[in-house]
CSV table of C-alpha atoms in Angstrom, one decimal:
chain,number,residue,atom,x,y,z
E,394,UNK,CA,-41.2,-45.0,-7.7
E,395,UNK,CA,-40.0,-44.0,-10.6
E,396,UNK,CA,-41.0,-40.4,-10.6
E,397,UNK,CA,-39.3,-40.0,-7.2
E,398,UNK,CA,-35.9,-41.3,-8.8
E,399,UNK,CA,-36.0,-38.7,-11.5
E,400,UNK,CA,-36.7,-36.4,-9.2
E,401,UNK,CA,-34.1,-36.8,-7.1
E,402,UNK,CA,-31.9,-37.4,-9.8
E,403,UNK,CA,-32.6,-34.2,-11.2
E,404,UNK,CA,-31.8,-32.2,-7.9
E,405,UNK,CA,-29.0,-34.4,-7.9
E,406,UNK,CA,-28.2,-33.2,-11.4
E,407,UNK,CA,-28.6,-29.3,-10.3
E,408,UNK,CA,-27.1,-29.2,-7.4
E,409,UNK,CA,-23.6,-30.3,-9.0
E,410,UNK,CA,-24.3,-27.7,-11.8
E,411,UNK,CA,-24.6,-25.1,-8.9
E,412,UNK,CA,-21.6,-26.1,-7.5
E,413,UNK,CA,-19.6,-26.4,-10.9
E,414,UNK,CA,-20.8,-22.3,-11.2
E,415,UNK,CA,-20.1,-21.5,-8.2
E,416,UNK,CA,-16.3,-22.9,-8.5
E,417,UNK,CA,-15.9,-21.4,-12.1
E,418,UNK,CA,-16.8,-17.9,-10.3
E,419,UNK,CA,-14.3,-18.3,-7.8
E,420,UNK,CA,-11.9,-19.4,-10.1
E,421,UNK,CA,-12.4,-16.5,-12.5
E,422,UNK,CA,-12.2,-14.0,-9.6
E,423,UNK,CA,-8.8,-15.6,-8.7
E,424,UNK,CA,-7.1,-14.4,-12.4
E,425,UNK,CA,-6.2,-10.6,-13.2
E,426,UNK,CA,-7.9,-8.8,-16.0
E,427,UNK,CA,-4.5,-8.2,-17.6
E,428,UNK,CA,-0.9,-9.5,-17.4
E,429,UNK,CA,2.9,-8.0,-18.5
E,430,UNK,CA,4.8,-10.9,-20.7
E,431,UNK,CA,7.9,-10.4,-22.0
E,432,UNK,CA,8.8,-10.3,-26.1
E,433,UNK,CA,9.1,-14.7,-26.3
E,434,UNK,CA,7.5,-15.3,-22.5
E,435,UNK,CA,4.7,-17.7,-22.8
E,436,UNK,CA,1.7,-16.8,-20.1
E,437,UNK,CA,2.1,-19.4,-17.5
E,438,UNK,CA,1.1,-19.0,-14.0
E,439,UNK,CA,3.2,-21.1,-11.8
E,440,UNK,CA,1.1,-21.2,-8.5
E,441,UNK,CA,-1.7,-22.4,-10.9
E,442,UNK,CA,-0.3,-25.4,-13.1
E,443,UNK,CA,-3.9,-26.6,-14.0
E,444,UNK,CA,-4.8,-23.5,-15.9
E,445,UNK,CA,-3.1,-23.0,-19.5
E,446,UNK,CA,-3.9,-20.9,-22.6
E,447,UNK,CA,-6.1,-22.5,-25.3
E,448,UNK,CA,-3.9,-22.9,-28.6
E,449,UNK,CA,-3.5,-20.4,-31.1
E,450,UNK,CA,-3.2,-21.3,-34.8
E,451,UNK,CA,-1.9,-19.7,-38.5
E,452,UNK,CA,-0.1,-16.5,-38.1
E,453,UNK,CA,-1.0,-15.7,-34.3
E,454,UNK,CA,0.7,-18.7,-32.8
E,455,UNK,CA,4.1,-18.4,-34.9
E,456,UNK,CA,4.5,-14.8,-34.0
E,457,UNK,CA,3.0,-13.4,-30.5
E,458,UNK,CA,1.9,-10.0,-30.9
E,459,UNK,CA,2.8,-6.6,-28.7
E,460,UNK,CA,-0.8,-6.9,-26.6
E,461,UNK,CA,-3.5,-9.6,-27.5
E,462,UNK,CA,-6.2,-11.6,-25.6
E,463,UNK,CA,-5.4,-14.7,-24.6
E,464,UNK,CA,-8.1,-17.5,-23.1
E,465,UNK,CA,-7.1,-19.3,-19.8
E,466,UNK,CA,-8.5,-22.8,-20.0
E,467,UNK,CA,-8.5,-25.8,-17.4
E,468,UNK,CA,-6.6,-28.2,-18.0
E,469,UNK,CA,-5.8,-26.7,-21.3
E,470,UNK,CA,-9.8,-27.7,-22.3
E,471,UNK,CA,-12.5,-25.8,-20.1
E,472,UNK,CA,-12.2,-22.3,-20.9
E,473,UNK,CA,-12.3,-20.2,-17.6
E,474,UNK,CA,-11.4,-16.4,-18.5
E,475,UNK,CA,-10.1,-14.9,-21.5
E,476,UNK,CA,-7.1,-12.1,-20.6
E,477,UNK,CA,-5.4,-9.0,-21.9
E,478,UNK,CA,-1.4,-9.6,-22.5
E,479,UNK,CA,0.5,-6.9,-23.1
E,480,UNK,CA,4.6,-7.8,-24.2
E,481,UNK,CA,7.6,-5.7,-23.0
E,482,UNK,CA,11.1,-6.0,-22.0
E,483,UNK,CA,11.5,-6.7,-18.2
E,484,UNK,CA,12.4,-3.8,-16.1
E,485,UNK,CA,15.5,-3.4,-14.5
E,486,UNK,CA,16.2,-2.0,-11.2
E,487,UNK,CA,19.0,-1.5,-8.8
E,488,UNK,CA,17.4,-2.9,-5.2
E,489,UNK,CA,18.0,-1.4,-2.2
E,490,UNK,CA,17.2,-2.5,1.2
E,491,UNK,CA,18.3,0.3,2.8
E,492,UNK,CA,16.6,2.0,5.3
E,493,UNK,CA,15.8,6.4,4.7
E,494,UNK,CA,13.4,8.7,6.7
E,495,UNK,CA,10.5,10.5,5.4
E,496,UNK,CA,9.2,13.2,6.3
E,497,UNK,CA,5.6,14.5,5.0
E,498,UNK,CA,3.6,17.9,5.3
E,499,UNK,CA,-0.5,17.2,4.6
E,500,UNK,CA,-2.3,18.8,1.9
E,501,UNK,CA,-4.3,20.1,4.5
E,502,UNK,CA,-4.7,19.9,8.1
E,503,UNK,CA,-5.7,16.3,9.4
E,504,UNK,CA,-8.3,16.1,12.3
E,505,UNK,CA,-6.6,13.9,14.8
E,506,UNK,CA,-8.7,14.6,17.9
E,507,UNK,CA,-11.5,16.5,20.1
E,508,UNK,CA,-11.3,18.4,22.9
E,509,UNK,CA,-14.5,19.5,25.1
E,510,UNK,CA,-14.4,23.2,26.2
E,511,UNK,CA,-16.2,24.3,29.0
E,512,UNK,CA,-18.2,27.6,28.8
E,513,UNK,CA,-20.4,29.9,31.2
E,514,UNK,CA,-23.0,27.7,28.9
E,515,UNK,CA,-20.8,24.2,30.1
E,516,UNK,CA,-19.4,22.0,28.5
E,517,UNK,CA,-19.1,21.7,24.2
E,518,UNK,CA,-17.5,21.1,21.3
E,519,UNK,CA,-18.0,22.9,17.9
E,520,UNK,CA,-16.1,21.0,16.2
E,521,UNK,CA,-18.2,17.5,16.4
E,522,UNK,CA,-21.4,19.8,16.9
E,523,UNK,CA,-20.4,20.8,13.1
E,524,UNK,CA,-20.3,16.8,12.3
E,525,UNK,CA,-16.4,16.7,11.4
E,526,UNK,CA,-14.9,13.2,12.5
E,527,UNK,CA,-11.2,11.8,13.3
E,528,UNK,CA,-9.4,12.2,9.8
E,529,UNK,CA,-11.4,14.7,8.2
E,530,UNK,CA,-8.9,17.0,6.5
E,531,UNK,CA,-9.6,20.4,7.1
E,532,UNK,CA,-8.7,22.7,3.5
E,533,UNK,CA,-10.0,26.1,4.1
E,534,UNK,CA,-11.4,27.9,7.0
E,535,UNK,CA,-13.2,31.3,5.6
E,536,UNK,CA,-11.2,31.4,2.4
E,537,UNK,CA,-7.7,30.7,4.1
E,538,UNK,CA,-6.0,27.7,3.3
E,539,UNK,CA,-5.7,25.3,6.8
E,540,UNK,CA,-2.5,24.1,6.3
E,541,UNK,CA,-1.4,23.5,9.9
E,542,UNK,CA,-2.4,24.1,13.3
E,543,UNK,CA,-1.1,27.7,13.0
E,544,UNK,CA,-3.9,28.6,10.1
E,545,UNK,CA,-6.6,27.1,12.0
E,546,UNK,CA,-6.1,28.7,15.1
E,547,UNK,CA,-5.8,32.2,12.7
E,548,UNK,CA,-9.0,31.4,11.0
E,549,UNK,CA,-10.6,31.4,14.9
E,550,UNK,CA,-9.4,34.2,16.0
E,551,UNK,CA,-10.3,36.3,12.8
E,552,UNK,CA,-13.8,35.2,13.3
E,553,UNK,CA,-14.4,36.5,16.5
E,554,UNK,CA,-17.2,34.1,17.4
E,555,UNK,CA,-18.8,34.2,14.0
E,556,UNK,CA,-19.7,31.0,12.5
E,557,UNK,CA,-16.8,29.7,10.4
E,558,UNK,CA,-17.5,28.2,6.6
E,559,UNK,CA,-14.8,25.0,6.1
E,560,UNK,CA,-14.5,23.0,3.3
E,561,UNK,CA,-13.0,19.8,4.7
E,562,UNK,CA,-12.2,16.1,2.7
E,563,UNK,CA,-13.3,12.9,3.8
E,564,UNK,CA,-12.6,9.6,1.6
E,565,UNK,CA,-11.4,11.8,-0.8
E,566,UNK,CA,-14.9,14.3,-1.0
E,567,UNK,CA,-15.0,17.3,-0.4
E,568,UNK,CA,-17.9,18.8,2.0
E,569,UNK,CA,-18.5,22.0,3.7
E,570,UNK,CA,-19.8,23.0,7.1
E,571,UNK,CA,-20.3,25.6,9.6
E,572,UNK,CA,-18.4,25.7,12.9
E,573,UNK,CA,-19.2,27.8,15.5
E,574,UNK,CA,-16.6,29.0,18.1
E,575,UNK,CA,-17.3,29.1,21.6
E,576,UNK,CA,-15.3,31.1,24.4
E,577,UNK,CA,-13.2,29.4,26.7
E,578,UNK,CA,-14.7,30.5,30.0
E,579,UNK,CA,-11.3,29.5,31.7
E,580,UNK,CA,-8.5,30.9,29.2
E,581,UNK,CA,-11.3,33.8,28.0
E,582,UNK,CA,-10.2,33.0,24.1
E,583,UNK,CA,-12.5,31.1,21.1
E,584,UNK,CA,-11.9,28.3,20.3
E,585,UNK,CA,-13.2,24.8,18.2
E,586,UNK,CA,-12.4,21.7,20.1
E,587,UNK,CA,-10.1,20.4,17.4
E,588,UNK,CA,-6.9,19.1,17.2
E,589,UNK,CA,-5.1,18.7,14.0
E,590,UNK,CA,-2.0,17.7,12.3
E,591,UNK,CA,-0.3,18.9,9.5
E,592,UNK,CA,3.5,16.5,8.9
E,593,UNK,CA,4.6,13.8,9.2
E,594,UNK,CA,7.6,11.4,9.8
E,595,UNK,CA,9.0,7.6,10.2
E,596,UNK,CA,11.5,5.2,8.8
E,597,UNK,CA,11.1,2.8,6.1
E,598,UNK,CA,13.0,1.0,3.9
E,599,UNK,CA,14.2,1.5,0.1
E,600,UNK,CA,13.0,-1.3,-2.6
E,601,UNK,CA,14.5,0.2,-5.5
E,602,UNK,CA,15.5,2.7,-7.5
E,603,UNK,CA,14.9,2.8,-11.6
E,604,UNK,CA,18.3,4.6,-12.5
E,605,UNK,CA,17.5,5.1,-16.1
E,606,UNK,CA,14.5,7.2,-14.6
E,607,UNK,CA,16.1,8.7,-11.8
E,608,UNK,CA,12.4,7.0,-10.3
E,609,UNK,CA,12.1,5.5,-6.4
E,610,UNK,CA,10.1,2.8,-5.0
E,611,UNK,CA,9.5,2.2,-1.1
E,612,UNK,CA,7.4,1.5,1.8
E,613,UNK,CA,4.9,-0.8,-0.2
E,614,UNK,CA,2.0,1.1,1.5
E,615,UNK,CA,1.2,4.2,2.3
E,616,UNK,CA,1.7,6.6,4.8
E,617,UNK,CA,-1.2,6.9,7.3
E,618,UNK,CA,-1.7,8.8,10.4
E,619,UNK,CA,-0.8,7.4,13.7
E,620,UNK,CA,-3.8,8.4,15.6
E,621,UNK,CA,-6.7,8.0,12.8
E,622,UNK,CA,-4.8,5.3,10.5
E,623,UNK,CA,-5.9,7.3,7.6
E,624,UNK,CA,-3.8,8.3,4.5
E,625,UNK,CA,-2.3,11.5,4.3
E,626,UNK,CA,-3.1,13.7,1.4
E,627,UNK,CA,0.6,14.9,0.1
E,628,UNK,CA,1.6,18.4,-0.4
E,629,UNK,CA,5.6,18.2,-0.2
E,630,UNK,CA,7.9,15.7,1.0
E,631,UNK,CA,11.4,14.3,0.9
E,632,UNK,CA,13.4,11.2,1.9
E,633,UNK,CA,16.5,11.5,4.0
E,634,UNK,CA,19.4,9.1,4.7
E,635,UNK,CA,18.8,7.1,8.1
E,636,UNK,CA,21.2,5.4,10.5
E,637,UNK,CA,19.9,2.4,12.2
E,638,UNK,CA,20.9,2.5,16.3
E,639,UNK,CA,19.1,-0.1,17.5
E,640,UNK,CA,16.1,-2.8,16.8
E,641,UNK,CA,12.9,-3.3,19.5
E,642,UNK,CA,12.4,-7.3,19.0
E,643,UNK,CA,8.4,-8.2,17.8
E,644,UNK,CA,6.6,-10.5,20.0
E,645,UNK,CA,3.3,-12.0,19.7
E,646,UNK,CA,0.8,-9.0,20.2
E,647,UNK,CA,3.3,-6.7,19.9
E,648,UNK,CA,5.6,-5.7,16.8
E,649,UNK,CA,8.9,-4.5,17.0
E,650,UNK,CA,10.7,-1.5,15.2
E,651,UNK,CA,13.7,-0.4,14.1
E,652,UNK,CA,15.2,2.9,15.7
E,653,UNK,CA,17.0,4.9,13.6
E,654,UNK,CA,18.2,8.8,13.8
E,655,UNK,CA,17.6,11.2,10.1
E,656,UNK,CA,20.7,12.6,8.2
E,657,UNK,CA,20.3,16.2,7.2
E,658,UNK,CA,21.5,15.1,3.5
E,659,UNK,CA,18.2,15.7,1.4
E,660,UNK,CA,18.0,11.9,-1.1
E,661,UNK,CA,15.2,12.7,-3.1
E,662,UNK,CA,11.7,14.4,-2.9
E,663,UNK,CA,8.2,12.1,-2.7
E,664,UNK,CA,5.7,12.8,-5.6
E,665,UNK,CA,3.5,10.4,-4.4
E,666,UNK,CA,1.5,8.3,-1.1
E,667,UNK,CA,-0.2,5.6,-2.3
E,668,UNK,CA,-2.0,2.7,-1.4
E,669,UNK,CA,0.6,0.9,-3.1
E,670,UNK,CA,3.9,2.7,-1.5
E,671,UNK,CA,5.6,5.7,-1.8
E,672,UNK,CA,7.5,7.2,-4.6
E,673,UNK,CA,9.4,10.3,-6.0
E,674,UNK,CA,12.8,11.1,-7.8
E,675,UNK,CA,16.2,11.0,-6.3
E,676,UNK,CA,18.7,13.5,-6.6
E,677,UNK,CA,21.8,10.5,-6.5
E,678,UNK,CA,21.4,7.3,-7.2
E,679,UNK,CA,22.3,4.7,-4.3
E,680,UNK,CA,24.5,1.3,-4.8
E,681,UNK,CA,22.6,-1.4,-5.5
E,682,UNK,CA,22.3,-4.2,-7.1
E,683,UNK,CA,20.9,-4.4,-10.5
E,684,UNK,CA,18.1,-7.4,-11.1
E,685,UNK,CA,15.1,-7.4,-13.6
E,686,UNK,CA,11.5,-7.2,-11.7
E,687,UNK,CA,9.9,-10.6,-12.2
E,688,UNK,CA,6.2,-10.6,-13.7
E,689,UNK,CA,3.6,-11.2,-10.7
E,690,UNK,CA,2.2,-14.4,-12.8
E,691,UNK,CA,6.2,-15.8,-11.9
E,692,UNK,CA,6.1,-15.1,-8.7
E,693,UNK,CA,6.2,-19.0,-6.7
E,694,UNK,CA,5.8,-20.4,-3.6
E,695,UNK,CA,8.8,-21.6,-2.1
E,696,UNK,CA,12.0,-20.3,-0.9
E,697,UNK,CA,13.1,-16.8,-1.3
E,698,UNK,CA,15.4,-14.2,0.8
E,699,UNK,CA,14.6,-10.7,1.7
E,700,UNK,CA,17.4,-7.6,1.6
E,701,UNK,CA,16.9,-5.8,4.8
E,702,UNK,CA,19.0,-3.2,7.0
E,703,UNK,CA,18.8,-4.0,11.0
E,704,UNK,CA,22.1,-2.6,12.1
E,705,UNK,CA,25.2,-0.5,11.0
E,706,UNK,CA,26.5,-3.0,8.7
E,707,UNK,CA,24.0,-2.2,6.5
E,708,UNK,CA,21.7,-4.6,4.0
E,709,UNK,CA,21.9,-8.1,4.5
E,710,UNK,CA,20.2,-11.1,2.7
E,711,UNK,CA,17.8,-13.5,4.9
E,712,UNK,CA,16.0,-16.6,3.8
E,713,UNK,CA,12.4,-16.8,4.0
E,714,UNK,CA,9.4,-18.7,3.1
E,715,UNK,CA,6.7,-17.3,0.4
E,716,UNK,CA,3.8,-19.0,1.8
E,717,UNK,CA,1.2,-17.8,-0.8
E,718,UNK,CA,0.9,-15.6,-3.5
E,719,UNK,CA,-2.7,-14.2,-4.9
E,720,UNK,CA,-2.9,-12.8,-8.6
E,721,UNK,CA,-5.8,-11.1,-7.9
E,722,UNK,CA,-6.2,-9.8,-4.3
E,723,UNK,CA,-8.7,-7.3,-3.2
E,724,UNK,CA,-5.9,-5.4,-1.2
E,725,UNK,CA,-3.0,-3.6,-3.1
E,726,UNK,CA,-0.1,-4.4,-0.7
E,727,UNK,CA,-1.1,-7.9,0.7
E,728,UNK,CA,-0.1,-10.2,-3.0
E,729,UNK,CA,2.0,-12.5,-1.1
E,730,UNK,CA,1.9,-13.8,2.5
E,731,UNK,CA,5.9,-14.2,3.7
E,732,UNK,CA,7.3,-16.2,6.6
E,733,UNK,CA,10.9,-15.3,8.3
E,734,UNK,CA,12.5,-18.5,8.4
E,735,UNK,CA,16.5,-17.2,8.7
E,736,UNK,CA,17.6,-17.8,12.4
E,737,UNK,CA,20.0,-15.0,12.5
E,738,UNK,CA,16.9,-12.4,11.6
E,739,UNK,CA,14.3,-14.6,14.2
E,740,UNK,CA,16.7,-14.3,17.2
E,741,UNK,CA,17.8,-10.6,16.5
E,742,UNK,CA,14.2,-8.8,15.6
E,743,UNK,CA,11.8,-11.7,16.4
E,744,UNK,CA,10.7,-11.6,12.6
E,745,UNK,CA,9.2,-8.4,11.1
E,746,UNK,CA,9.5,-5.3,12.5
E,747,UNK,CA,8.1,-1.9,11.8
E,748,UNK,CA,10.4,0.1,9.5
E,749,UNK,CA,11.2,-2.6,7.3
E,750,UNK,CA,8.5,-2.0,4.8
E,751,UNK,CA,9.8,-2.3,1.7
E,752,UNK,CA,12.5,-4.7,2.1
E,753,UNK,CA,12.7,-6.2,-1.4
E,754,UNK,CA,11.7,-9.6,-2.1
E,755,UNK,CA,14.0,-11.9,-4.2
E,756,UNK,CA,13.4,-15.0,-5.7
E,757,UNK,CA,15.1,-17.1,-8.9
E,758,UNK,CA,17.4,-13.7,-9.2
E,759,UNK,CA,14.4,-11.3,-9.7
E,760,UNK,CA,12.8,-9.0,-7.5
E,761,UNK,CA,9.3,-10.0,-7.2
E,762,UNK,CA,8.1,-7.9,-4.2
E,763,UNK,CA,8.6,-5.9,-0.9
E,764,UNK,CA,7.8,-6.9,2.8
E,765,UNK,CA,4.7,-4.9,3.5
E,766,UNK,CA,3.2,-5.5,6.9
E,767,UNK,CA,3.8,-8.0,10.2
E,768,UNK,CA,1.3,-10.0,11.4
E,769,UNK,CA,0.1,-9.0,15.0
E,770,UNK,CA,-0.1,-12.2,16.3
E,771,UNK,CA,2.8,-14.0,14.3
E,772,UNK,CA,5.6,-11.4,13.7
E,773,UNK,CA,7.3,-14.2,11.8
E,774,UNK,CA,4.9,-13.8,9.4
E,775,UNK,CA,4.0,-10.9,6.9
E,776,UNK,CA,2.5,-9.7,4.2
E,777,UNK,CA,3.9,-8.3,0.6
E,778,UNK,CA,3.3,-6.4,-2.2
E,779,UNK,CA,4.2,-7.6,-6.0
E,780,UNK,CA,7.4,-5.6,-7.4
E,781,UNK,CA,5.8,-5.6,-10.7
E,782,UNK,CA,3.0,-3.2,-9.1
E,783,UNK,CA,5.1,-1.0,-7.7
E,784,UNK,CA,7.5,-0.6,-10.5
E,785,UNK,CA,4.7,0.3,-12.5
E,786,UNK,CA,3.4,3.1,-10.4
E,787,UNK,CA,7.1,4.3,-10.5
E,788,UNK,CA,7.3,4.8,-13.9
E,789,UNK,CA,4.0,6.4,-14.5
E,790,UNK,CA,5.1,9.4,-12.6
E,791,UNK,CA,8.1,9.4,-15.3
E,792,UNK,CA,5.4,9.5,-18.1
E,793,UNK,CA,3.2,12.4,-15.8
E,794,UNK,CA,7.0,14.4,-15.7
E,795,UNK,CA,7.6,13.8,-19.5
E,796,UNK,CA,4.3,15.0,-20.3
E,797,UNK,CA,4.5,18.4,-18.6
């Protein structure tokens, strides 16, 4: 009898261990590798009042240093993770809200569809015979760049029916295959089955602008494709002035959008389409105003108001809920998850609409992120990116610009 109580004791016994690991890794994976603290800011993450550095002592302690590692600990006694810190001045920004139009041209030409031909063999299609999918990016066709539907359809008719070389992208690698025209039996001309795109345009809104640096912020995501969903590979861009003329109200299963029409007036160029938003330099700086960009550690759950542009009159504040907020989530533009809670905004555009990407987050007086996407099914609710992220990716395309 005895036996069988230390036995069970014991399993007992490991079974909480397990458990106590398994918690610790999920705690750990909750915590960035590294966070931005300002010169006399002590690291405190507010969504997580258990966990607190361990004390420091001598020298250390009375005087924080530029970047160190500091150990989060529950409780202030269990370590859990130990952390990079780096200390800097907060950034200022002027914020926007405002909506502007972009318009894109692909570093490349983007495979957006198939079409079967029919020849005295039948039916076929070269172009998913040569294994190319929806998004591929075609680069080069025989040695000429395939910028647009123009240069593809050159690159066919130079080959005559000889098998074409392309080098095409997919997930950002580069691969090569062998297309093989077929005649249209109808229209008596070669062709590949392919449909491509080469530009691309929308509405979004402004999140901010770094007038020291001349440097832009918007979106909070990238630009995709409308057919594939993919990302588009940038060759030029630029970001026009946009008048809103009307909103289409989000309802469940269906989001809304605002309608807008483009100024000619050129704003700025885009240097970049990231996962993160898109960015570039602007030729004048817009009115705005001027808050510091809260570290994503500060960022709490609670009340908060987003700036947002849904008619002529131009930006207006609305309340709104920030439901959560992840330190460390797996997605680059889905840190906080926001809810519309300001009637006037519910009743006018049902909650989040497409085209207000980037409306800047404010909490406390900071800007601490930018609406991001709508929920499908809840329109009320959405998702958001940390301004701290996207400020940073701003100003490393100062440092890329400095350092040519």
């Amino acid at each position: 009898m005895q036996i069988k109580k230390a036995i069970q004791f014991a399993k007992r016994t490991a079974a909480v261990g397990v458990a106590g690991c398994l918690a610790m890794l999920f705690l750990q994976s909750q915590i960035p590798d590294s966070f931005m603290l300002e010169p006399q800011q002590q690291l405190e993450l507010v969504n997580m009042p258990y966990l607190s550095p361990l004390k420091q002592s001598g020298a250390k302690a009375a005087q924080a240093a530029k970047e160190e590692s500091q150990t989060l600990a529950l409780f202030g006694m269990i370590p859990v993770k130990t952390v990079h810190t780096v200390r800097q001045q907060a950034e200022k920004v002027a914020v926007c809200g405002t909506p502007f139009g972009i318009k894109m041209f692909a570093d490349g030409a983007m495979v957006v569809g198939f079409s079967d031909i029919y020849t005295q063999q039948g039916w076929r299609n070269p172009g998913k015979e040569a294994g190319l999918r929806m998004g591929d990016v075609l680069v080069e066709m025989d040695g000429i760049p395939a910028t647009g539907n123009a240069q593809v359809q050159q690159a066919v008719e130079q080959a005559k029916g000889n098998p074409i070389e392309v080098l095409y992208t997919r997930n950002g690698e580069q691969s090569k295959t062998d297309i093989q025209p077929v005649k249209d039996a109808e229209k008596d001309i070669w062709r590949i089955g392919v449909w491509v795109r080469d530009s691309s345009a929308g509405i979004g809104t402004l999140t901010f602008v770094h007038q020291q640096q001349g440097v832009y912020g918007g979106l909070g995501h990238s630009i995709s494709d409308s057919d594939t969903g993919e990302q588009i590979g940038l060759l030029s861009g630029e970001i026009v002035p946009v008048e809103i003329t009307g909103v289409k109200k989000g309802s469940v299963g269906t989001p809304g959008e605002l309608r807008g029409s483009f100024s000619g007036q050129i704003m700025g160029d885009i240097q970049l389409n990231g996962a993160n938003g898109v960015y570039g330099f602007m030729g004048t700086s817009p009115a705005g105003m001027v808050l510091s960009v809260a570290n994503k550690q500060q960022v709490r759950k609670g009340k908060a108001v987003i700036l947002t542009t849904i008619d002529e009159t131009g930006p207006h504040a609305y309340e709104v809920e920030i439901e959560q907020a992840k330190l460390a989530g797996r997605q680059p533009n889905r840190d906080l998850l926001v809810k519309i809670t300001d009637k006037t905004l519910l009743e006018k555009t049902g909650g989040i609409v497409q085209g207000m990407s980037g409306s800047p987050i404010i909490q406390d007086g900071k800007l601490v992120g930018a609406v991001t996407h709508v929920l499908v099914n809840d329109p009320t609710r959405g998702f958001g990116i940390f301004a701290e992220n996207m400020v940073s990716t701003a100003l490393s395309l100062t440092e890329k610009k400095n350092a040519a």
